[in-house]
């Protein structure tokens, strides 16, 4: 009876932390997605409609920019484990397409800002949006490399290419670290890199003085979106190791 009370008391804080992390993710995702919807479907169409002439290259840029932003919205909420694994192929293939189109969006955007349009009309915006594009490419590459390393380690574990249990545990830790790096990179790509152009347009409305505050807010959103994933990965690994230890004792 004493053991049962101890287990129950431990599960309550854990359940509360899980619920809190889930709530923080949901609120952060809604906030980041709201910014995305405003920027892509309210602000941008209004600005484009007011233009007398739109550069053909701008259309190509918009296809890339819209694609990577919307894929980020989709893939952060529909992870490979969502819907009992049914979301996995959509997550993977949309992610691949988004990364390619995102790179096209960055290249065309860079050419437009610095070689086609007059960047001197708003130099601060030109520099800021270019920084956002460079951050986008850095995070795309970082996230792609991390998931590839994760897959290699996973294959090594499945093939039992390790000498002892200590080496297995080390491989599992590395695997979890690469998965978390991938998740954090993709969340930052969504909230920070894709969000920077939107933040500049928000500043056009509320004033440039709010930019530091807005940046702090989006950094916070990225942090709170990543928290539940980190906890979920850690809890899953701890559960697997506990079950493995119990099975070994039974044998």
PDB file of C-alpha atoms in Angstrom:
ATOM      1  CA  UNK A   1       0.000   0.000   0.000  1.00  0.00           C
ATOM      2  CA  UNK A   2       2.895   2.320   0.828  1.00  0.00           C
ATOM      3  CA  UNK A   3       4.448   1.750  -2.615  1.00  0.00           C
ATOM      4  CA  UNK A   4       1.139   2.525  -4.273  1.00  0.00           C
ATOM      5  CA  UNK A   5       0.854   5.884  -2.440  1.00  0.00           C
ATOM      6  CA  UNK A   6       4.415   6.798  -3.439  1.00  0.00           C
ATOM      7  CA  UNK A   7       3.775   6.011  -7.098  1.00  0.00           C
ATOM      8  CA  UNK A   8       0.568   8.042  -7.084  1.00  0.00           C
ATOM      9  CA  UNK A   9       2.231  11.042  -5.467  1.00  0.00           C
ATOM     10  CA  UNK A  10       4.975  11.007  -8.089  1.00  0.00           C
ATOM     11  CA  UNK A  11       2.562  10.731 -10.984  1.00  0.00           C
ATOM     12  CA  UNK A  12       0.604  13.845  -9.985  1.00  0.00           C
ATOM     13  CA  UNK A  13       3.480  16.331 -10.466  1.00  0.00           C
ATOM     14  CA  UNK A  14       4.448  14.528 -13.677  1.00  0.00           C
ATOM     15  CA  UNK A  15       0.887  14.752 -15.021  1.00  0.00           C
ATOM     16  CA  UNK A  16       0.696  18.429 -14.061  1.00  0.00           C
ATOM     17  CA  UNK A  17       3.998  19.175 -15.817  1.00  0.00           C
ATOM     18  CA  UNK A  18       2.848  17.329 -18.927  1.00  0.00           C
ATOM     19  CA  UNK A  19      -0.434  19.239 -19.006  1.00  0.00           C
ATOM     20  CA  UNK A  20       1.375  22.544 -18.471  1.00  0.00           C
ATOM     21  CA  UNK A  21       3.876  21.812 -21.252  1.00  0.00           C
ATOM     22  CA  UNK A  22       1.073  20.805 -23.627  1.00  0.00           C
ATOM     23  CA  UNK A  23      -0.882  23.959 -22.828  1.00  0.00           C
ATOM     24  CA  UNK A  24       2.185  26.148 -23.392  1.00  0.00           C
ATOM     25  CA  UNK A  25       2.820  24.452 -26.746  1.00  0.00           C
ATOM     26  CA  UNK A  26      -0.796  24.911 -27.857  1.00  0.00           C
ATOM     27  CA  UNK A  27      -0.871  28.580 -26.895  1.00  0.00           C
ATOM     28  CA  UNK A  28       2.510  29.231 -28.560  1.00  0.00           C
ATOM     29  CA  UNK A  29       1.513  27.387 -31.744  1.00  0.00           C
ATOM     30  CA  UNK A  30      -1.752  29.337 -31.967  1.00  0.00           C
ATOM     31  CA  UNK A  31       0.091  32.646 -31.499  1.00  0.00           C
ATOM     32  CA  UNK A  32       2.752  31.801 -34.117  1.00  0.00           C
ATOM     33  CA  UNK A  33       0.120  30.509 -36.544  1.00  0.00           C
ATOM     34  CA  UNK A  34      -1.998  33.641 -36.047  1.00  0.00           C
ATOM     35  CA  UNK A  35       1.009  35.760 -37.049  1.00  0.00           C
ATOM     36  CA  UNK A  36       1.485  33.533 -40.101  1.00  0.00           C
ATOM     37  CA  UNK A  37      -2.164  33.821 -41.175  1.00  0.00           C
ATOM     38  CA  UNK A  38      -2.159  37.598 -40.732  1.00  0.00           C
ATOM     39  CA  UNK A  39       1.047  38.010 -42.720  1.00  0.00           C
ATOM     40  CA  UNK A  40       0.288  35.596 -45.581  1.00  0.00           C
ATOM     41  CA  UNK A  41      -3.467  35.980 -46.014  1.00  0.00           C
ATOM     42  CA  UNK A  42      -4.313  39.487 -44.770  1.00  0.00           C
ATOM     43  CA  UNK A  43      -1.298  41.806 -44.977  1.00  0.00           C
ATOM     44  CA  UNK A  44       0.543  40.462 -48.043  1.00  0.00           C
ATOM     45  CA  UNK A  45      -2.506  40.241 -50.379  1.00  0.00           C
ATOM     46  CA  UNK A  46      -3.467  43.819 -49.470  1.00  0.00           C
ATOM     47  CA  UNK A  47       0.031  45.120 -50.265  1.00  0.00           C
ATOM     48  CA  UNK A  48       0.274  43.125 -53.498  1.00  0.00           C
ATOM     49  CA  UNK A  49      -3.145  44.277 -54.660  1.00  0.00           C
ATOM     50  CA  UNK A  50      -2.059  47.894 -54.224  1.00  0.00           C
ATOM     51  CA  UNK A  51       0.975  47.421 -56.490  1.00  0.00           C
ATOM     52  CA  UNK A  52       0.629  48.532 -60.069  1.00  0.00           C
ATOM     53  CA  UNK A  53       3.204  46.000 -61.288  1.00  0.00           C
ATOM     54  CA  UNK A  54       4.539  42.839 -59.673  1.00  0.00           C
ATOM     55  CA  UNK A  55       7.956  41.492 -60.636  1.00  0.00           C
ATOM     56  CA  UNK A  56       7.670  37.946 -62.090  1.00  0.00           C
ATOM     57  CA  UNK A  57      10.513  36.914 -59.781  1.00  0.00           C
ATOM     58  CA  UNK A  58       8.413  38.030 -56.842  1.00  0.00           C
ATOM     59  CA  UNK A  59       5.805  35.395 -57.699  1.00  0.00           C
ATOM     60  CA  UNK A  60       8.505  32.716 -57.520  1.00  0.00           C
ATOM     61  CA  UNK A  61       9.683  34.106 -54.185  1.00  0.00           C
ATOM     62  CA  UNK A  62       6.147  34.101 -52.800  1.00  0.00           C
ATOM     63  CA  UNK A  63       5.629  30.453 -53.763  1.00  0.00           C
ATOM     64  CA  UNK A  64       8.760  29.508 -51.830  1.00  0.00           C
ATOM     65  CA  UNK A  65       8.036  31.761 -48.847  1.00  0.00           C
ATOM     66  CA  UNK A  66       4.396  30.714 -48.513  1.00  0.00           C
ATOM     67  CA  UNK A  67       5.319  27.033 -48.874  1.00  0.00           C
ATOM     68  CA  UNK A  68       7.974  26.864 -46.147  1.00  0.00           C
ATOM     69  CA  UNK A  69       5.892  28.957 -43.731  1.00  0.00           C
ATOM     70  CA  UNK A  70       2.749  26.832 -44.185  1.00  0.00           C
ATOM     71  CA  UNK A  71       4.709  23.563 -44.015  1.00  0.00           C
ATOM     72  CA  UNK A  72       6.141  24.710 -40.688  1.00  0.00           C
ATOM     73  CA  UNK A  73       2.617  25.367 -39.393  1.00  0.00           C
ATOM     74  CA  UNK A  74       1.551  21.866 -40.490  1.00  0.00           C
ATOM     75  CA  UNK A  75       4.608  19.909 -39.367  1.00  0.00           C
ATOM     76  CA  UNK A  76       4.845  21.366 -35.872  1.00  0.00           C
ATOM     77  CA  UNK A  77       1.299  20.268 -35.067  1.00  0.00           C
ATOM     78  CA  UNK A  78       1.232  17.022 -37.102  1.00  0.00           C
ATOM     79  CA  UNK A  79       4.420  15.273 -36.051  1.00  0.00           C
ATOM     80  CA  UNK A  80       5.316  11.750 -37.276  1.00  0.00           C
ATOM     81  CA  UNK A  81       3.679  10.195 -34.198  1.00  0.00           C
ATOM     82  CA  UNK A  82       0.423  12.169 -34.582  1.00  0.00           C
ATOM     83  CA  UNK A  83      -2.799  10.344 -35.483  1.00  0.00           C
ATOM     84  CA  UNK A  84      -1.218   7.060 -34.349  1.00  0.00           C
ATOM     85  CA  UNK A  85       1.533   7.426 -36.943  1.00  0.00           C
ATOM     86  CA  UNK A  86      -0.807   8.186 -39.861  1.00  0.00           C
ATOM     87  CA  UNK A  87       0.651  11.701 -40.165  1.00  0.00           C
ATOM     88  CA  UNK A  88       4.223  10.451 -40.685  1.00  0.00           C
ATOM     89  CA  UNK A  89       4.324  10.312 -44.529  1.00  0.00           C
ATOM     90  CA  UNK A  90       2.685  13.744 -44.777  1.00  0.00           C
ATOM     91  CA  UNK A  91       5.171  15.180 -42.273  1.00  0.00           C
ATOM     92  CA  UNK A  92       8.147  13.736 -44.151  1.00  0.00           C
ATOM     93  CA  UNK A  93       7.159  14.610 -47.703  1.00  0.00           C
ATOM     94  CA  UNK A  94       5.764  18.034 -46.948  1.00  0.00           C
ATOM     95  CA  UNK A  95       8.941  18.737 -45.004  1.00  0.00           C
ATOM     96  CA  UNK A  96      11.131  17.780 -47.969  1.00  0.00           C
ATOM     97  CA  UNK A  97       9.121  19.867 -50.409  1.00  0.00           C
ATOM     98  CA  UNK A  98       9.038  22.780 -47.979  1.00  0.00           C
ATOM     99  CA  UNK A  99      12.818  22.787 -47.523  1.00  0.00           C
ATOM    100  CA  UNK A 100      13.416  22.855 -51.289  1.00  0.00           C
ATOM    101  CA  UNK A 101      10.846  25.569 -51.984  1.00  0.00           C
ATOM    102  CA  UNK A 102      12.083  27.480 -48.941  1.00  0.00           C
ATOM    103  CA  UNK A 103      15.602  27.573 -50.416  1.00  0.00           C
ATOM    104  CA  UNK A 104      14.167  28.836 -53.709  1.00  0.00           C
ATOM    105  CA  UNK A 105      12.263  31.494 -51.776  1.00  0.00           C
ATOM    106  CA  UNK A 106      15.447  32.638 -50.036  1.00  0.00           C
ATOM    107  CA  UNK A 107      17.527  32.882 -53.225  1.00  0.00           C
ATOM    108  CA  UNK A 108      14.844  34.759 -55.165  1.00  0.00           C
ATOM    109  CA  UNK A 109      14.162  37.021 -52.189  1.00  0.00           C
ATOM    110  CA  UNK A 110      17.855  37.871 -51.860  1.00  0.00           C
ATOM    111  CA  UNK A 111      18.099  38.731 -55.584  1.00  0.00           C
ATOM    112  CA  UNK A 112      14.957  40.856 -55.399  1.00  0.00           C
ATOM    113  CA  UNK A 113      16.049  42.848 -52.358  1.00  0.00           C
ATOM    114  CA  UNK A 114      19.633  43.575 -53.391  1.00  0.00           C
ATOM    115  CA  UNK A 115      19.672  43.466 -57.206  1.00  0.00           C
ATOM    116  CA  UNK A 116      16.167  44.173 -58.522  1.00  0.00           C
ATOM    117  CA  UNK A 117      14.414  46.492 -56.071  1.00  0.00           C
ATOM    118  CA  UNK A 118      15.804  49.700 -54.570  1.00  0.00           C
ATOM    119  CA  UNK A 119      17.051  48.536 -51.161  1.00  0.00           C
ATOM    120  CA  UNK A 120      18.013  52.099 -50.164  1.00  0.00           C
ATOM    121  CA  UNK A 121      14.340  53.022 -49.767  1.00  0.00           C
ATOM    122  CA  UNK A 122      14.217  50.961 -46.567  1.00  0.00           C
ATOM    123  CA  UNK A 123      17.731  49.773 -45.766  1.00  0.00           C
ATOM    124  CA  UNK A 124      16.843  48.559 -42.269  1.00  0.00           C
ATOM    125  CA  UNK A 125      14.097  46.322 -43.621  1.00  0.00           C
ATOM    126  CA  UNK A 126      16.374  45.022 -46.391  1.00  0.00           C
ATOM    127  CA  UNK A 127      19.078  44.068 -43.889  1.00  0.00           C
ATOM    128  CA  UNK A 128      16.582  42.581 -41.433  1.00  0.00           C
ATOM    129  CA  UNK A 129      14.740  40.466 -43.968  1.00  0.00           C
ATOM    130  CA  UNK A 130      18.058  39.231 -45.371  1.00  0.00           C
ATOM    131  CA  UNK A 131      19.112  38.189 -41.867  1.00  0.00           C
ATOM    132  CA  UNK A 132      15.831  36.299 -41.551  1.00  0.00           C
ATOM    133  CA  UNK A 133      16.530  34.520 -44.841  1.00  0.00           C
ATOM    134  CA  UNK A 134      20.061  33.545 -43.801  1.00  0.00           C
ATOM    135  CA  UNK A 135      18.701  32.250 -40.477  1.00  0.00           C
ATOM    136  CA  UNK A 136      16.108  30.284 -42.439  1.00  0.00           C
ATOM    137  CA  UNK A 137      18.771  28.543 -44.525  1.00  0.00           C
ATOM    138  CA  UNK A 138      20.968  27.859 -41.491  1.00  0.00           C
ATOM    139  CA  UNK A 139      18.064  26.261 -39.610  1.00  0.00           C
ATOM    140  CA  UNK A 140      16.927  24.275 -42.650  1.00  0.00           C
ATOM    141  CA  UNK A 141      20.412  22.767 -43.038  1.00  0.00           C
ATOM    142  CA  UNK A 142      20.828  22.209 -39.290  1.00  0.00           C
ATOM    143  CA  UNK A 143      17.454  20.490 -39.000  1.00  0.00           C
ATOM    144  CA  UNK A 144      18.034  18.323 -42.084  1.00  0.00           C
ATOM    145  CA  UNK A 145      21.484  17.205 -40.894  1.00  0.00           C
ATOM    146  CA  UNK A 146      20.141  16.381 -37.431  1.00  0.00           C
ATOM    147  CA  UNK A 147      17.360  14.120 -38.714  1.00  0.00           C
ATOM    148  CA  UNK A 148      19.801  12.342 -41.032  1.00  0.00           C
ATOM    149  CA  UNK A 149      22.148  11.680 -38.094  1.00  0.00           C
ATOM    150  CA  UNK A 150      19.151  10.496 -36.072  1.00  0.00           C
ATOM    151  CA  UNK A 151      18.246   8.014 -38.807  1.00  0.00           C
ATOM    152  CA  UNK A 152      21.813   6.700 -39.049  1.00  0.00           C
ATOM    153  CA  UNK A 153      22.014   6.106 -35.298  1.00  0.00           C
ATOM    154  CA  UNK A 154      18.579   4.460 -35.320  1.00  0.00           C
ATOM    155  CA  UNK A 155      19.719   2.082 -38.062  1.00  0.00           C
ATOM    156  CA  UNK A 156      22.861   1.295 -36.077  1.00  0.00           C
ATOM    157  CA  UNK A 157      20.783   0.429 -33.002  1.00  0.00           C
ATOM    158  CA  UNK A 158      18.360  -1.733 -35.000  1.00  0.00           C
ATOM    159  CA  UNK A 159      21.302  -3.597 -36.553  1.00  0.00           C
ATOM    160  CA  UNK A 160      22.713  -4.083 -33.020  1.00  0.00           C
ATOM    161  CA  UNK A 161      26.030  -2.516 -34.012  1.00  0.00           C
ATOM    162  CA  UNK A 162      27.233  -1.962 -30.463  1.00  0.00           C
ATOM    163  CA  UNK A 163      29.450  -3.931 -28.094  1.00  0.00           C
ATOM    164  CA  UNK A 164      27.595  -3.711 -24.782  1.00  0.00           C
ATOM    165  CA  UNK A 165      24.695  -2.073 -22.954  1.00  0.00           C
ATOM    166  CA  UNK A 166      26.740   1.002 -22.031  1.00  0.00           C
ATOM    167  CA  UNK A 167      27.447   1.643 -25.714  1.00  0.00           C
ATOM    168  CA  UNK A 168      23.753   1.122 -26.504  1.00  0.00           C
ATOM    169  CA  UNK A 169      22.748   3.695 -23.893  1.00  0.00           C
ATOM    170  CA  UNK A 170      25.245   6.155 -25.350  1.00  0.00           C
ATOM    171  CA  UNK A 171      23.827   5.638 -28.845  1.00  0.00           C
ATOM    172  CA  UNK A 172      20.296   6.167 -27.549  1.00  0.00           C
ATOM    173  CA  UNK A 173      21.332   9.421 -25.863  1.00  0.00           C
ATOM    174  CA  UNK A 174      22.932  10.620 -29.112  1.00  0.00           C
ATOM    175  CA  UNK A 175      19.822   9.608 -31.030  1.00  0.00           C
ATOM    176  CA  UNK A 176      17.574  11.595 -28.692  1.00  0.00           C
ATOM    177  CA  UNK A 177      19.906  14.600 -28.876  1.00  0.00           C
ATOM    178  CA  UNK A 178      19.797  14.635 -32.687  1.00  0.00           C
ATOM    179  CA  UNK A 179      16.015  14.324 -32.695  1.00  0.00           C
ATOM    180  CA  UNK A 180      15.710  17.239 -30.286  1.00  0.00           C
ATOM    181  CA  UNK A 181      18.109  19.316 -32.412  1.00  0.00           C
ATOM    182  CA  UNK A 182      15.904  18.641 -35.440  1.00  0.00           C
ATOM    183  CA  UNK A 183      12.756  19.642 -33.560  1.00  0.00           C
ATOM    184  CA  UNK A 184      14.290  22.817 -32.135  1.00  0.00           C
ATOM    185  CA  UNK A 185      15.659  23.822 -35.551  1.00  0.00           C
ATOM    186  CA  UNK A 186      12.298  23.368 -37.240  1.00  0.00           C
ATOM    187  CA  UNK A 187      10.441  25.254 -34.508  1.00  0.00           C
ATOM    188  CA  UNK A 188      12.912  28.135 -34.740  1.00  0.00           C
ATOM    189  CA  UNK A 189      12.558  28.051 -38.513  1.00  0.00           C
ATOM    190  CA  UNK A 190       8.796  28.432 -38.081  1.00  0.00           C
ATOM    191  CA  UNK A 191       8.648  30.986 -35.299  1.00  0.00           C
ATOM    192  CA  UNK A 192      11.841  32.995 -35.769  1.00  0.00           C
ATOM    193  CA  UNK A 193      13.164  32.774 -39.341  1.00  0.00           C
ATOM    194  CA  UNK A 194       9.781  32.731 -41.091  1.00  0.00           C
ATOM    195  CA  UNK A 195       8.364  35.106 -38.495  1.00  0.00           C
ATOM    196  CA  UNK A 196      10.965  37.864 -38.922  1.00  0.00           C
ATOM    197  CA  UNK A 197       9.493  39.303 -42.168  1.00  0.00           C
ATOM    198  CA  UNK A 198       6.066  39.242 -40.511  1.00  0.00           C
ATOM    199  CA  UNK A 199       7.435  41.057 -37.441  1.00  0.00           C
ATOM    200  CA  UNK A 200       8.838  43.834 -39.619  1.00  0.00           C
ATOM    201  CA  UNK A 201       5.413  44.296 -41.153  1.00  0.00           C
ATOM    202  CA  UNK A 202       3.839  44.384 -37.696  1.00  0.00           C
ATOM    203  CA  UNK A 203       6.323  47.133 -36.815  1.00  0.00           C
ATOM    204  CA  UNK A 204       5.083  49.100 -39.830  1.00  0.00           C
ATOM    205  CA  UNK A 205       1.751  49.192 -38.004  1.00  0.00           C
ATOM    206  CA  UNK A 206       2.742  49.599 -34.341  1.00  0.00           C
ATOM    207  CA  UNK A 207       6.123  51.324 -34.718  1.00  0.00           C
ATOM    208  CA  UNK A 208       9.756  50.198 -34.953  1.00  0.00           C
ATOM    209  CA  UNK A 209      10.280  50.760 -31.239  1.00  0.00           C
ATOM    210  CA  UNK A 210       8.294  47.593 -30.516  1.00  0.00           C
ATOM    211  CA  UNK A 211      10.684  45.355 -32.489  1.00  0.00           C
ATOM    212  CA  UNK A 212      12.837  44.301 -29.464  1.00  0.00           C
ATOM    213  CA  UNK A 213       9.691  43.388 -27.512  1.00  0.00           C
ATOM    214  CA  UNK A 214       8.280  41.430 -30.448  1.00  0.00           C
ATOM    215  CA  UNK A 215      11.570  39.538 -30.855  1.00  0.00           C
ATOM    216  CA  UNK A 216      11.535  38.583 -27.174  1.00  0.00           C
ATOM    217  CA  UNK A 217       7.960  37.339 -27.585  1.00  0.00           C
ATOM    218  CA  UNK A 218       8.762  35.114 -30.571  1.00  0.00           C
ATOM    219  CA  UNK A 219      11.880  33.738 -28.872  1.00  0.00           C
ATOM    220  CA  UNK A 220       9.649  32.831 -25.928  1.00  0.00           C
ATOM    221  CA  UNK A 221       7.152  31.169 -28.262  1.00  0.00           C
ATOM    222  CA  UNK A 222       9.932  29.021 -29.737  1.00  0.00           C
ATOM    223  CA  UNK A 223      11.085  27.994 -26.264  1.00  0.00           C
ATOM    224  CA  UNK A 224       7.626  27.012 -25.030  1.00  0.00           C
ATOM    225  CA  UNK A 225       6.832  25.141 -28.242  1.00  0.00           C
ATOM    226  CA  UNK A 226       9.940  22.981 -27.841  1.00  0.00           C
ATOM    227  CA  UNK A 227       9.425  22.133 -24.138  1.00  0.00           C
ATOM    228  CA  UNK A 228       6.793  19.375 -24.477  1.00  0.00           C
ATOM    229  CA  UNK A 229       8.795  17.612 -27.196  1.00  0.00           C
ATOM    230  CA  UNK A 230      11.848  17.478 -24.954  1.00  0.00           C
ATOM    231  CA  UNK A 231       9.796  16.086 -22.072  1.00  0.00           C
ATOM    232  CA  UNK A 232       8.066  13.544 -24.307  1.00  0.00           C
ATOM    233  CA  UNK A 233      11.377  12.237 -25.675  1.00  0.00           C
ATOM    234  CA  UNK A 234      12.875  11.982 -22.190  1.00  0.00           C
ATOM    235  CA  UNK A 235       9.812  10.278 -20.709  1.00  0.00           C
ATOM    236  CA  UNK A 236       9.637   7.767 -23.550  1.00  0.00           C
ATOM    237  CA  UNK A 237      13.297   6.856 -23.208  1.00  0.00           C
ATOM    238  CA  UNK A 238      13.056   6.525 -19.417  1.00  0.00           C
ATOM    239  CA  UNK A 239      10.007   4.266 -19.788  1.00  0.00           C
ATOM    240  CA  UNK A 240      11.792   2.051 -22.321  1.00  0.00           C
ATOM    241  CA  UNK A 241      14.828   1.689 -20.070  1.00  0.00           C
ATOM    242  CA  UNK A 242      12.709   0.964 -17.004  1.00  0.00           C
ATOM    243  CA  UNK A 243      10.842  -1.768 -18.886  1.00  0.00           C
ATOM    244  CA  UNK A 244      14.119  -3.195 -20.177  1.00  0.00           C
ATOM    245  CA  UNK A 245      15.555  -3.329 -16.671  1.00  0.00           C
ATOM    246  CA  UNK A 246      12.429  -5.029 -15.306  1.00  0.00           C
ATOM    247  CA  UNK A 247      12.532  -7.600 -18.111  1.00  0.00           C
ATOM    248  CA  UNK A 248      16.211  -8.303 -17.437  1.00  0.00           C
ATOM    249  CA  UNK A 249      15.464  -8.883 -13.733  1.00  0.00           C
ATOM    250  CA  UNK A 250      12.681 -11.329 -14.603  1.00  0.00           C
ATOM    251  CA  UNK A 251      15.074 -13.325 -16.757  1.00  0.00           C
TER     252      UNK A 251
END
